[in-house]
Short mmCIF file of N, CA and C in Angstrom, two decimals:
data_model
loop_
_atom_site.label_atom_id
_atom_site.label_comp_id
_atom_site.label_asym_id
_atom_site.label_seq_id
_atom_site.Cartn_x
_atom_site.Cartn_y
_atom_site.Cartn_z
N UNK A 251 0.82 -1.20 0.00
CA UNK A 251 0.00 0.00 0.00
C UNK A 251 0.86 1.27 0.00
N UNK A 252 1.96 1.22 0.80
CA UNK A 252 2.85 2.38 0.87
C UNK A 252 3.48 2.66 -0.50
N UNK A 253 3.83 1.57 -1.21
CA UNK A 253 4.43 1.74 -2.53
C UNK A 253 3.47 2.44 -3.49
N UNK A 254 2.21 2.05 -3.44
CA UNK A 254 1.21 2.65 -4.32
C UNK A 254 1.05 4.13 -4.01
N UNK A 255 0.98 4.47 -2.73
CA UNK A 255 0.85 5.87 -2.32
C UNK A 255 2.09 6.66 -2.75
N UNK A 256 3.27 6.06 -2.56
CA UNK A 256 4.51 6.72 -2.96
C UNK A 256 4.53 6.98 -4.47
N UNK A 257 4.15 5.98 -5.26
CA UNK A 257 4.13 6.13 -6.72
C UNK A 257 3.12 7.20 -7.14
N UNK A 258 1.95 7.20 -6.50
CA UNK A 258 0.94 8.22 -6.82
C UNK A 258 1.44 9.63 -6.49
N UNK A 259 2.07 9.78 -5.31
CA UNK A 259 2.61 11.09 -4.92
C UNK A 259 3.72 11.54 -5.86
N UNK A 260 4.59 10.61 -6.23
CA UNK A 260 5.68 10.93 -7.15
C UNK A 260 5.12 11.35 -8.51
N UNK A 261 4.15 10.59 -9.01
CA UNK A 261 3.51 10.92 -10.29
C UNK A 261 2.84 12.28 -10.22
N UNK A 262 2.13 12.56 -9.15
CA UNK A 262 1.44 13.83 -8.98
C UNK A 262 2.44 14.99 -8.96
N UNK A 263 3.57 14.81 -8.25
CA UNK A 263 4.54 15.90 -8.17
C UNK A 263 5.21 16.15 -9.52
N UNK A 264 5.46 15.09 -10.30
CA UNK A 264 6.05 15.26 -11.62
C UNK A 264 5.09 16.00 -12.54
N UNK A 265 3.82 15.59 -12.53
CA UNK A 265 2.81 16.25 -13.37
C UNK A 265 2.64 17.70 -12.95
N UNK A 266 2.59 17.96 -11.65
CA UNK A 266 2.43 19.33 -11.14
C UNK A 266 3.61 20.19 -11.54
N UNK A 267 4.84 19.65 -11.43
CA UNK A 267 6.03 20.41 -11.82
C UNK A 267 5.99 20.74 -13.31
N UNK A 268 5.65 19.74 -14.13
CA UNK A 268 5.60 19.96 -15.58
C UNK A 268 4.55 21.00 -15.92
N UNK A 269 3.38 20.94 -15.27
CA UNK A 269 2.33 21.91 -15.55
C UNK A 269 2.74 23.31 -15.13
N UNK A 270 3.43 23.42 -13.97
CA UNK A 270 3.83 24.75 -13.52
C UNK A 270 4.91 25.32 -14.44
N UNK A 271 5.79 24.47 -14.96
CA UNK A 271 6.81 24.91 -15.89
C UNK A 271 6.17 25.43 -17.17
N UNK A 272 5.18 24.71 -17.68
CA UNK A 272 4.45 25.14 -18.87
C UNK A 272 3.77 26.48 -18.61
N UNK A 273 3.18 26.63 -17.44
CA UNK A 273 2.49 27.88 -17.09
C UNK A 273 3.47 29.06 -17.08
N UNK A 274 4.67 28.84 -16.53
CA UNK A 274 5.70 29.89 -16.50
C UNK A 274 6.08 30.27 -17.93
N UNK A 275 6.28 29.28 -18.78
CA UNK A 275 6.62 29.54 -20.19
C UNK A 275 5.50 30.34 -20.85
N UNK A 276 4.26 29.90 -20.67
CA UNK A 276 3.13 30.60 -21.28
C UNK A 276 3.05 32.05 -20.80
N UNK A 277 3.16 32.25 -19.49
CA UNK A 277 3.05 33.61 -18.94
C UNK A 277 4.15 34.53 -19.46
N UNK A 278 5.38 34.02 -19.50
CA UNK A 278 6.49 34.85 -19.98
C UNK A 278 6.39 35.11 -21.48
N UNK A 279 5.93 34.12 -22.24
CA UNK A 279 5.75 34.32 -23.69
C UNK A 279 4.68 35.38 -23.95
N UNK A 280 3.60 35.33 -23.20
CA UNK A 280 2.54 36.33 -23.37
C UNK A 280 3.03 37.71 -22.93
N UNK A 281 3.83 37.77 -21.87
CA UNK A 281 4.40 39.05 -21.43
C UNK A 281 5.32 39.62 -22.51
N UNK A 282 6.15 38.78 -23.08
CA UNK A 282 7.03 39.19 -24.18
C UNK A 282 6.22 39.80 -25.33
N UNK A 283 5.17 39.11 -25.72
CA UNK A 283 4.34 39.60 -26.83
C UNK A 283 3.56 40.85 -26.46
N UNK A 284 3.13 40.95 -25.21
CA UNK A 284 2.44 42.16 -24.75
C UNK A 284 3.36 43.37 -24.85
N UNK A 285 4.63 43.17 -24.52
CA UNK A 285 5.61 44.26 -24.65
C UNK A 285 5.77 44.68 -26.12
N UNK A 286 5.76 43.71 -27.03
CA UNK A 286 5.85 44.03 -28.46
C UNK A 286 4.61 44.80 -28.90
N UNK A 287 3.43 44.32 -28.49
CA UNK A 287 2.18 44.99 -28.85
C UNK A 287 2.17 46.43 -28.33
N UNK A 288 2.71 46.64 -27.12
CA UNK A 288 2.78 47.98 -26.53
C UNK A 288 3.92 48.82 -27.10
N UNK A 289 4.70 48.21 -28.00
CA UNK A 289 5.84 48.86 -28.65
C UNK A 289 6.98 49.17 -27.68
N UNK A 290 7.11 48.37 -26.64
CA UNK A 290 8.23 48.49 -25.71
C UNK A 290 9.29 47.48 -26.15
N UNK A 291 9.84 47.71 -27.34
CA UNK A 291 10.72 46.75 -28.00
C UNK A 291 12.00 46.50 -27.22
N UNK A 292 12.58 47.55 -26.68
CA UNK A 292 13.84 47.42 -25.97
C UNK A 292 13.68 46.50 -24.75
N UNK A 293 12.64 46.71 -23.98
CA UNK A 293 12.40 45.87 -22.80
C UNK A 293 12.10 44.43 -23.20
N UNK A 294 11.32 44.26 -24.26
CA UNK A 294 10.99 42.90 -24.74
C UNK A 294 12.26 42.15 -25.10
N UNK A 295 13.17 42.82 -25.80
CA UNK A 295 14.41 42.17 -26.22
C UNK A 295 15.34 41.94 -25.05
N UNK A 296 15.44 42.92 -24.13
CA UNK A 296 16.29 42.75 -22.95
C UNK A 296 15.86 41.55 -22.12
N UNK A 297 14.58 41.42 -21.90
CA UNK A 297 14.07 40.37 -21.02
C UNK A 297 13.94 39.01 -21.70
N UNK A 298 13.59 39.00 -22.98
CA UNK A 298 13.14 37.73 -23.55
C UNK A 298 13.83 37.27 -24.84
N UNK A 299 14.70 38.05 -25.43
CA UNK A 299 15.34 37.62 -26.68
C UNK A 299 16.48 36.65 -26.39
N UNK A 300 16.60 35.65 -27.23
CA UNK A 300 17.68 34.66 -27.13
C UNK A 300 19.01 35.35 -27.43
N UNK A 301 19.98 35.15 -26.55
CA UNK A 301 21.28 35.81 -26.71
C UNK A 301 21.95 35.43 -28.03
N UNK A 302 21.77 34.17 -28.44
CA UNK A 302 22.36 33.71 -29.70
C UNK A 302 21.80 34.45 -30.89
N UNK A 303 20.51 34.72 -30.88
CA UNK A 303 19.89 35.48 -31.97
C UNK A 303 20.46 36.90 -32.02
N UNK A 304 20.63 37.50 -30.84
CA UNK A 304 21.12 38.88 -30.78
C UNK A 304 22.58 39.01 -31.21
N UNK A 305 23.31 37.89 -31.27
CA UNK A 305 24.67 37.94 -31.82
C UNK A 305 24.62 38.14 -33.34
N UNK A 306 23.57 37.62 -33.97
CA UNK A 306 23.42 37.77 -35.43
C UNK A 306 22.70 39.07 -35.79
N UNK A 307 21.70 39.42 -34.99
CA UNK A 307 20.96 40.66 -35.21
C UNK A 307 20.97 41.41 -33.88
N UNK A 308 21.87 42.38 -33.71
CA UNK A 308 21.98 43.08 -32.43
C UNK A 308 20.68 43.75 -32.01
N UNK A 309 20.54 43.91 -30.71
CA UNK A 309 19.32 44.50 -30.14
C UNK A 309 18.98 45.83 -30.80
N UNK A 310 19.97 46.69 -30.97
CA UNK A 310 19.72 48.02 -31.55
C UNK A 310 19.13 47.90 -32.95
N UNK A 311 19.62 46.94 -33.73
CA UNK A 311 19.09 46.71 -35.07
C UNK A 311 17.66 46.21 -35.01
N UNK A 312 17.39 45.29 -34.08
CA UNK A 312 16.02 44.77 -33.92
C UNK A 312 15.06 45.88 -33.52
N UNK A 313 15.48 46.76 -32.62
CA UNK A 313 14.61 47.87 -32.21
C UNK A 313 14.31 48.76 -33.42
N UNK A 314 15.32 49.04 -34.24
CA UNK A 314 15.10 49.84 -35.45
C UNK A 314 14.13 49.15 -36.41
N UNK A 315 14.27 47.83 -36.57
CA UNK A 315 13.37 47.07 -37.45
C UNK A 315 11.94 47.16 -36.93
N UNK A 316 11.76 46.92 -35.63
CA UNK A 316 10.42 47.02 -35.03
C UNK A 316 9.85 48.43 -35.20
N UNK A 317 10.67 49.44 -34.88
CA UNK A 317 10.22 50.84 -35.01
C UNK A 317 9.77 51.13 -36.44
N UNK A 318 10.57 50.72 -37.40
CA UNK A 318 10.23 50.98 -38.81
C UNK A 318 8.95 50.25 -39.19
N UNK A 319 8.82 49.01 -38.75
CA UNK A 319 7.64 48.22 -39.09
C UNK A 319 6.37 48.83 -38.51
N UNK A 320 6.43 49.26 -37.26
CA UNK A 320 5.25 49.78 -36.58
C UNK A 320 4.99 51.26 -36.86
N UNK A 321 5.95 51.97 -37.44
CA UNK A 321 5.80 53.41 -37.67
C UNK A 321 5.97 53.80 -39.13
N UNK A 322 5.81 52.88 -40.03
CA UNK A 322 5.93 53.15 -41.47
C UNK A 322 4.72 53.97 -41.92
N UNK A 323 4.93 55.15 -42.52
CA UNK A 323 3.78 55.98 -42.94
C UNK A 323 2.95 55.34 -44.05
N UNK A 324 3.51 54.38 -44.75
CA UNK A 324 2.79 53.71 -45.84
C UNK A 324 2.05 52.46 -45.39
N UNK A 325 2.19 52.13 -44.10
CA UNK A 325 1.58 50.91 -43.61
C UNK A 325 1.25 51.04 -42.13
N UNK A 326 -0.02 50.93 -41.78
CA UNK A 326 -0.41 50.87 -40.37
C UNK A 326 -0.51 49.40 -40.02
N UNK A 327 0.20 49.03 -38.99
CA UNK A 327 0.38 47.63 -38.64
C UNK A 327 0.03 47.44 -37.17
N UNK A 328 -0.82 46.49 -36.86
CA UNK A 328 -1.10 46.22 -35.45
C UNK A 328 -1.18 44.71 -35.21
N UNK A 329 -0.70 44.32 -34.05
CA UNK A 329 -0.71 42.91 -33.63
C UNK A 329 -1.58 42.76 -32.40
N UNK A 330 -2.17 41.60 -32.26
CA UNK A 330 -2.85 41.24 -31.02
C UNK A 330 -1.94 40.29 -30.26
N UNK A 331 -2.15 40.20 -28.96
CA UNK A 331 -1.42 39.23 -28.16
C UNK A 331 -1.81 37.84 -28.67
N UNK A 332 -0.84 36.94 -28.84
CA UNK A 332 -1.16 35.64 -29.44
C UNK A 332 -2.00 34.74 -28.52
N UNK A 333 -2.58 33.74 -29.15
CA UNK A 333 -3.28 32.67 -28.43
C UNK A 333 -2.36 31.45 -28.48
N UNK A 334 -1.99 30.96 -27.31
CA UNK A 334 -1.13 29.78 -27.26
C UNK A 334 -1.99 28.54 -27.50
N UNK A 335 -1.60 27.76 -28.49
CA UNK A 335 -2.34 26.56 -28.83
C UNK A 335 -1.80 25.33 -28.10
N UNK A 336 -0.45 25.29 -27.94
CA UNK A 336 0.16 24.14 -27.29
C UNK A 336 1.60 24.48 -26.91
N UNK A 337 2.05 23.94 -25.78
CA UNK A 337 3.45 24.04 -25.38
C UNK A 337 3.97 22.62 -25.22
N UNK A 338 5.06 22.32 -25.92
CA UNK A 338 5.69 21.01 -25.82
C UNK A 338 7.08 21.19 -25.23
N UNK A 339 7.27 20.68 -24.02
CA UNK A 339 8.61 20.73 -23.42
C UNK A 339 9.47 19.63 -24.02
N UNK A 340 10.73 19.95 -24.30
CA UNK A 340 11.65 18.92 -24.77
C UNK A 340 11.99 18.05 -23.57
N UNK A 341 11.97 16.71 -23.73
CA UNK A 341 12.06 15.82 -22.56
C UNK A 341 13.36 15.90 -21.77
N UNK A 342 14.47 16.23 -22.42
CA UNK A 342 15.72 16.34 -21.66
C UNK A 342 16.45 17.62 -22.03
N UNK A 343 17.34 18.02 -21.14
CA UNK A 343 18.14 19.22 -21.41
C UNK A 343 19.14 18.91 -22.52
N UNK A 344 19.48 19.93 -23.27
CA UNK A 344 20.52 19.82 -24.29
C UNK A 344 21.61 20.79 -23.88
N UNK A 345 22.78 20.25 -23.58
CA UNK A 345 23.91 21.05 -23.09
C UNK A 345 23.48 21.93 -21.91
N UNK A 346 22.78 21.32 -20.96
CA UNK A 346 22.32 21.97 -19.72
C UNK A 346 21.30 23.08 -19.94
N UNK A 347 20.62 23.08 -21.06
CA UNK A 347 19.59 24.08 -21.35
C UNK A 347 18.26 23.37 -21.57
N UNK A 348 17.21 23.88 -20.94
CA UNK A 348 15.86 23.35 -21.15
C UNK A 348 15.23 24.05 -22.35
N UNK A 349 14.45 23.29 -23.13
CA UNK A 349 13.79 23.83 -24.32
C UNK A 349 12.31 23.46 -24.33
N UNK A 350 11.54 24.28 -24.99
CA UNK A 350 10.13 23.99 -25.23
C UNK A 350 9.74 24.62 -26.56
N UNK A 351 8.75 24.02 -27.20
CA UNK A 351 8.19 24.59 -28.42
C UNK A 351 6.82 25.16 -28.08
N UNK A 352 6.57 26.36 -28.56
CA UNK A 352 5.28 27.01 -28.34
C UNK A 352 4.60 27.15 -29.70
N UNK A 353 3.45 26.55 -29.83
CA UNK A 353 2.66 26.69 -31.05
C UNK A 353 1.55 27.69 -30.75
N UNK A 354 1.41 28.69 -31.60
CA UNK A 354 0.46 29.77 -31.29
C UNK A 354 -0.13 30.36 -32.56
N UNK A 355 -1.23 31.07 -32.36
CA UNK A 355 -1.84 31.83 -33.45
C UNK A 355 -1.83 33.30 -33.05
N UNK A 356 -1.78 34.17 -34.05
CA UNK A 356 -1.74 35.60 -33.76
C UNK A 356 -2.44 36.37 -34.88
N UNK A 357 -3.30 37.29 -34.48
CA UNK A 357 -3.99 38.14 -35.45
C UNK A 357 -3.21 39.42 -35.66
N UNK A 358 -3.20 39.86 -36.91
CA UNK A 358 -2.61 41.17 -37.19
C UNK A 358 -3.47 41.86 -38.24
N UNK A 359 -3.45 43.16 -38.18
CA UNK A 359 -4.18 43.99 -39.15
C UNK A 359 -3.18 44.89 -39.85
N UNK A 360 -3.36 45.03 -41.16
CA UNK A 360 -2.46 45.85 -41.95
C UNK A 360 -3.29 46.77 -42.84
N UNK A 361 -3.02 48.06 -42.73
CA UNK A 361 -3.65 49.05 -43.60
C UNK A 361 -2.55 49.66 -44.47
N UNK A 362 -2.71 49.57 -45.78
CA UNK A 362 -1.68 50.02 -46.70
C UNK A 362 -2.10 51.29 -47.43
N UNK A 363 -1.18 52.24 -47.51
CA UNK A 363 -1.45 53.52 -48.19
C UNK A 363 -1.80 53.30 -49.66
N UNK A 364 -1.20 52.30 -50.30
CA UNK A 364 -1.50 52.01 -51.71
C UNK A 364 -2.98 51.68 -51.92
N UNK A 365 -3.61 51.13 -50.90
CA UNK A 365 -5.03 50.79 -50.99
C UNK A 365 -5.88 51.99 -50.60
N UNK A 366 -5.59 52.57 -49.45
CA UNK A 366 -6.39 53.68 -48.91
C UNK A 366 -6.33 54.90 -49.83
N UNK A 367 -5.16 55.19 -50.39
CA UNK A 367 -4.98 56.40 -51.20
C UNK A 367 -5.02 56.15 -52.70
N UNK A 368 -5.57 55.03 -53.12
CA UNK A 368 -5.65 54.73 -54.56
C UNK A 368 -6.46 55.82 -55.26
N UNK A 369 -6.06 56.15 -56.49
CA UNK A 369 -6.71 57.27 -57.20
C UNK A 369 -8.14 56.97 -57.62
N UNK A 370 -8.46 55.67 -57.80
CA UNK A 370 -9.83 55.32 -58.17
C UNK A 370 -10.12 53.88 -57.74
N UNK A 371 -11.36 53.45 -57.93
CA UNK A 371 -11.80 52.12 -57.49
C UNK A 371 -11.04 51.01 -58.20
N UNK A 372 -10.72 51.23 -59.47
CA UNK A 372 -10.00 50.21 -60.24
C UNK A 372 -8.59 49.99 -59.68
N UNK A 373 -7.89 51.10 -59.42
CA UNK A 373 -6.54 50.99 -58.86
C UNK A 373 -6.59 50.38 -57.46
N UNK A 374 -7.58 50.77 -56.68
CA UNK A 374 -7.74 50.21 -55.34
C UNK A 374 -7.91 48.70 -55.40
N UNK A 375 -8.80 48.22 -56.28
CA UNK A 375 -9.05 46.79 -56.38
C UNK A 375 -7.80 46.04 -56.87
N UNK A 376 -7.08 46.65 -57.79
CA UNK A 376 -5.83 46.06 -58.29
C UNK A 376 -4.83 45.90 -57.14
N UNK A 377 -4.70 46.94 -56.32
CA UNK A 377 -3.77 46.88 -55.19
C UNK A 377 -4.23 45.87 -54.13
N UNK A 378 -5.53 45.83 -53.88
CA UNK A 378 -6.07 44.84 -52.93
C UNK A 378 -5.71 43.43 -53.40
N UNK A 379 -5.96 43.15 -54.68
CA UNK A 379 -5.67 41.81 -55.22
C UNK A 379 -4.19 41.47 -55.15
N UNK A 380 -3.35 42.46 -55.43
CA UNK A 380 -1.90 42.26 -55.39
C UNK A 380 -1.45 41.89 -53.98
N UNK A 381 -1.85 42.70 -53.00
CA UNK A 381 -1.43 42.44 -51.62
C UNK A 381 -2.10 41.20 -51.04
N UNK A 382 -3.35 40.97 -51.40
CA UNK A 382 -4.06 39.79 -50.92
C UNK A 382 -3.34 38.52 -51.38
N UNK A 383 -2.91 38.51 -52.62
CA UNK A 383 -2.15 37.36 -53.14
C UNK A 383 -0.85 37.15 -52.39
N UNK A 384 -0.14 38.25 -52.13
CA UNK A 384 1.13 38.16 -51.41
C UNK A 384 0.92 37.65 -49.99
N UNK A 385 -0.07 38.20 -49.29
CA UNK A 385 -0.34 37.75 -47.92
C UNK A 385 -0.79 36.29 -47.89
N UNK A 386 -1.62 35.90 -48.84
CA UNK A 386 -2.10 34.51 -48.87
C UNK A 386 -0.96 33.54 -49.14
N UNK A 387 -0.02 33.92 -49.99
CA UNK A 387 1.10 33.02 -50.26
C UNK A 387 1.99 32.87 -49.03
N UNK A 388 2.04 33.89 -48.19
CA UNK A 388 2.87 33.82 -46.99
C UNK A 388 2.15 33.16 -45.82
N UNK A 389 0.86 33.45 -45.64
CA UNK A 389 0.15 33.00 -44.44
C UNK A 389 -0.89 31.91 -44.69
N UNK A 390 -1.14 31.59 -45.94
CA UNK A 390 -2.12 30.56 -46.26
C UNK A 390 -3.42 31.16 -46.76
N UNK A 391 -4.04 30.46 -47.69
CA UNK A 391 -5.23 30.97 -48.39
C UNK A 391 -6.37 31.35 -47.46
N UNK A 392 -6.67 30.52 -46.47
CA UNK A 392 -7.81 30.79 -45.60
C UNK A 392 -7.51 31.68 -44.42
N UNK A 393 -6.30 32.23 -44.36
CA UNK A 393 -5.88 33.00 -43.19
C UNK A 393 -5.82 34.51 -43.42
N UNK A 394 -6.28 34.96 -44.58
CA UNK A 394 -6.21 36.39 -44.91
C UNK A 394 -7.52 36.84 -45.55
N UNK A 395 -8.03 37.95 -45.07
CA UNK A 395 -9.21 38.57 -45.69
C UNK A 395 -8.97 40.07 -45.78
N UNK A 396 -9.66 40.70 -46.71
CA UNK A 396 -9.63 42.16 -46.78
C UNK A 396 -10.95 42.67 -46.23
N UNK A 397 -10.89 43.51 -45.20
CA UNK A 397 -12.07 44.08 -44.58
C UNK A 397 -12.37 45.42 -45.26
N UNK A 398 -13.42 45.43 -46.06
CA UNK A 398 -13.80 46.64 -46.83
C UNK A 398 -14.16 47.81 -45.91
N UNK A 399 -14.77 47.50 -44.76
CA UNK A 399 -15.23 48.58 -43.85
C UNK A 399 -14.08 49.46 -43.38
N UNK A 400 -13.00 48.82 -42.96
CA UNK A 400 -11.90 49.61 -42.41
C UNK A 400 -10.65 49.62 -43.30
N UNK A 401 -10.79 49.11 -44.54
CA UNK A 401 -9.67 49.10 -45.49
C UNK A 401 -8.43 48.41 -44.95
N UNK A 402 -8.61 47.31 -44.25
CA UNK A 402 -7.47 46.60 -43.67
C UNK A 402 -7.46 45.14 -44.09
N UNK A 403 -6.24 44.64 -44.23
CA UNK A 403 -6.05 43.20 -44.40
C UNK A 403 -6.01 42.61 -42.99
N UNK A 404 -6.77 41.57 -42.77
CA UNK A 404 -6.78 40.89 -41.48
C UNK A 404 -6.14 39.52 -41.68
N UNK A 405 -5.09 39.29 -40.94
CA UNK A 405 -4.27 38.09 -41.12
C UNK A 405 -4.26 37.28 -39.83
N UNK A 406 -4.45 35.97 -39.97
CA UNK A 406 -4.28 35.05 -38.84
C UNK A 406 -3.06 34.21 -39.18
N UNK A 407 -2.03 34.32 -38.35
CA UNK A 407 -0.83 33.53 -38.60
C UNK A 407 -0.71 32.44 -37.54
N UNK A 408 -0.16 31.32 -37.96
CA UNK A 408 0.10 30.19 -37.07
C UNK A 408 1.60 29.97 -37.07
N UNK A 409 2.19 30.04 -35.90
CA UNK A 409 3.65 30.00 -35.82
C UNK A 409 4.12 29.10 -34.68
N UNK A 410 5.44 28.92 -34.69
CA UNK A 410 6.09 28.20 -33.60
C UNK A 410 7.20 29.09 -33.06
N UNK A 411 7.35 29.09 -31.75
CA UNK A 411 8.48 29.76 -31.12
C UNK A 411 9.22 28.72 -30.28
N UNK A 412 10.50 28.94 -30.10
CA UNK A 412 11.31 28.07 -29.25
C UNK A 412 11.62 28.85 -27.98
N UNK A 413 11.34 28.21 -26.85
CA UNK A 413 11.67 28.79 -25.54
C UNK A 413 12.90 28.06 -25.00
N UNK A 414 13.80 28.79 -24.38
CA UNK A 414 14.96 28.15 -23.77
C UNK A 414 15.27 28.82 -22.44
N UNK A 415 15.78 28.01 -21.51
CA UNK A 415 16.13 28.53 -20.19
C UNK A 415 17.25 27.69 -19.60
N UNK A 416 18.19 28.36 -18.95
CA UNK A 416 19.27 27.63 -18.28
C UNK A 416 18.82 27.04 -16.96
N UNK A 417 17.92 27.73 -16.26
CA UNK A 417 17.51 27.28 -14.93
C UNK A 417 16.03 26.96 -14.82
N UNK A 418 15.29 27.11 -15.91
CA UNK A 418 13.86 26.78 -15.90
C UNK A 418 12.96 27.86 -15.34
N UNK A 419 13.51 29.05 -15.11
CA UNK A 419 12.69 30.14 -14.54
C UNK A 419 12.56 31.31 -15.50
N UNK A 420 13.67 31.76 -16.05
CA UNK A 420 13.68 32.90 -16.97
C UNK A 420 13.84 32.37 -18.39
N UNK A 421 12.77 32.47 -19.16
CA UNK A 421 12.74 31.89 -20.49
C UNK A 421 13.02 32.95 -21.55
N UNK A 422 13.72 32.53 -22.60
CA UNK A 422 14.01 33.37 -23.77
C UNK A 422 13.26 32.78 -24.95
N UNK A 423 12.88 33.62 -25.91
CA UNK A 423 12.03 33.16 -27.00
C UNK A 423 12.60 33.54 -28.37
N UNK A 424 12.44 32.62 -29.30
CA UNK A 424 12.83 32.85 -30.69
C UNK A 424 11.70 32.36 -31.58
N UNK A 425 11.15 33.24 -32.38
CA UNK A 425 10.14 32.82 -33.36
C UNK A 425 10.88 32.02 -34.42
N UNK A 426 10.40 30.81 -34.68
CA UNK A 426 11.08 29.90 -35.60
C UNK A 426 10.25 29.75 -36.87
N UNK A 427 10.82 30.20 -37.98
CA UNK A 427 10.14 30.10 -39.27
C UNK A 427 11.01 29.31 -40.24
N UNK A 428 10.35 28.58 -41.11
CA UNK A 428 11.02 27.66 -42.04
C UNK A 428 12.13 28.34 -42.84
N UNK A 429 11.88 29.55 -43.32
CA UNK A 429 12.87 30.23 -44.16
C UNK A 429 14.10 30.68 -43.37
N UNK A 430 14.07 30.56 -42.05
CA UNK A 430 15.20 30.98 -41.22
C UNK A 430 15.96 29.81 -40.61
N UNK A 431 15.68 28.58 -41.04
CA UNK A 431 16.25 27.39 -40.40
C UNK A 431 17.77 27.46 -40.32
N UNK A 432 18.43 27.84 -41.40
CA UNK A 432 19.90 27.85 -41.39
C UNK A 432 20.44 28.83 -40.35
N UNK A 433 19.83 29.98 -40.21
CA UNK A 433 20.24 30.93 -39.17
C UNK A 433 19.96 30.36 -37.78
N UNK A 434 18.77 29.79 -37.59
CA UNK A 434 18.38 29.26 -36.29
C UNK A 434 19.31 28.13 -35.83
N UNK A 435 19.81 27.33 -36.77
CA UNK A 435 20.73 26.23 -36.43
C UNK A 435 22.04 26.74 -35.84
N UNK A 436 22.34 28.02 -36.04
CA UNK A 436 23.57 28.59 -35.51
C UNK A 436 23.54 28.72 -33.98
N UNK A 437 22.33 28.78 -33.40
CA UNK A 437 22.25 28.95 -31.95
C UNK A 437 21.19 28.09 -31.27
N UNK A 438 20.42 27.33 -32.03
CA UNK A 438 19.43 26.41 -31.45
C UNK A 438 19.75 24.99 -31.90
N UNK A 439 19.55 23.99 -31.03
CA UNK A 439 19.80 22.61 -31.42
C UNK A 439 18.88 22.19 -32.58
N UNK A 440 19.45 21.45 -33.51
CA UNK A 440 18.70 21.05 -34.70
C UNK A 440 17.47 20.22 -34.36
N UNK A 441 17.56 19.40 -33.32
CA UNK A 441 16.42 18.54 -32.97
C UNK A 441 15.21 19.33 -32.49
N UNK A 442 15.41 20.56 -32.06
CA UNK A 442 14.30 21.41 -31.64
C UNK A 442 13.56 21.97 -32.86
N UNK A 443 14.22 22.00 -33.99
CA UNK A 443 13.67 22.65 -35.19
C UNK A 443 13.01 21.68 -36.16
N UNK A 444 12.78 20.45 -35.73
CA UNK A 444 12.25 19.43 -36.65
C UNK A 444 10.89 19.79 -37.22
N UNK A 445 10.07 20.54 -36.51
CA UNK A 445 8.74 20.91 -37.01
C UNK A 445 8.79 21.90 -38.18
N UNK A 446 9.96 22.45 -38.46
CA UNK A 446 10.08 23.45 -39.52
C UNK A 446 10.45 22.85 -40.87
N UNK A 447 10.76 21.56 -40.90
CA UNK A 447 11.21 20.94 -42.16
C UNK A 447 10.06 20.56 -43.03
#
């Protein structure tokens, strides 16, 4: 009887630890994204960017990229905080680092000056079709619509991010996209990137 109770308690503590670790990852990932949505890029990168990524693209450059993207006069761009679909912890540490994959969806809205300021209805429709095709090829056919009411493209993207932590408390995040695999392999273990192939 004691063995059964011991096994149950051990199983419960393992499950509880795993769930709390996932919760920490989720909370920090959402905080990171909330900082991006609020345009506090410097703080987001200081707290949550993977150091390996910042060796290739320094923080100052990333802040400039974010600033340009969010403040481009030809494009109004807004993101919503993502919805986490699933977190998969990697079962063992790799070189003393814990990893997890975060699968999430995120809505964004894009208003383009080429559409809003088109000289006539024909040019506007031509520009809508052009951008709609480009967005659909990047995000998938069913994930992009043009909202006539507010002249915005509404995009739903489905992505994966990699979380890593040395001690399991402070997590760093890297959005992992297929076209960046070679760069990501420079600082992330290849086995973590299998979903991108």
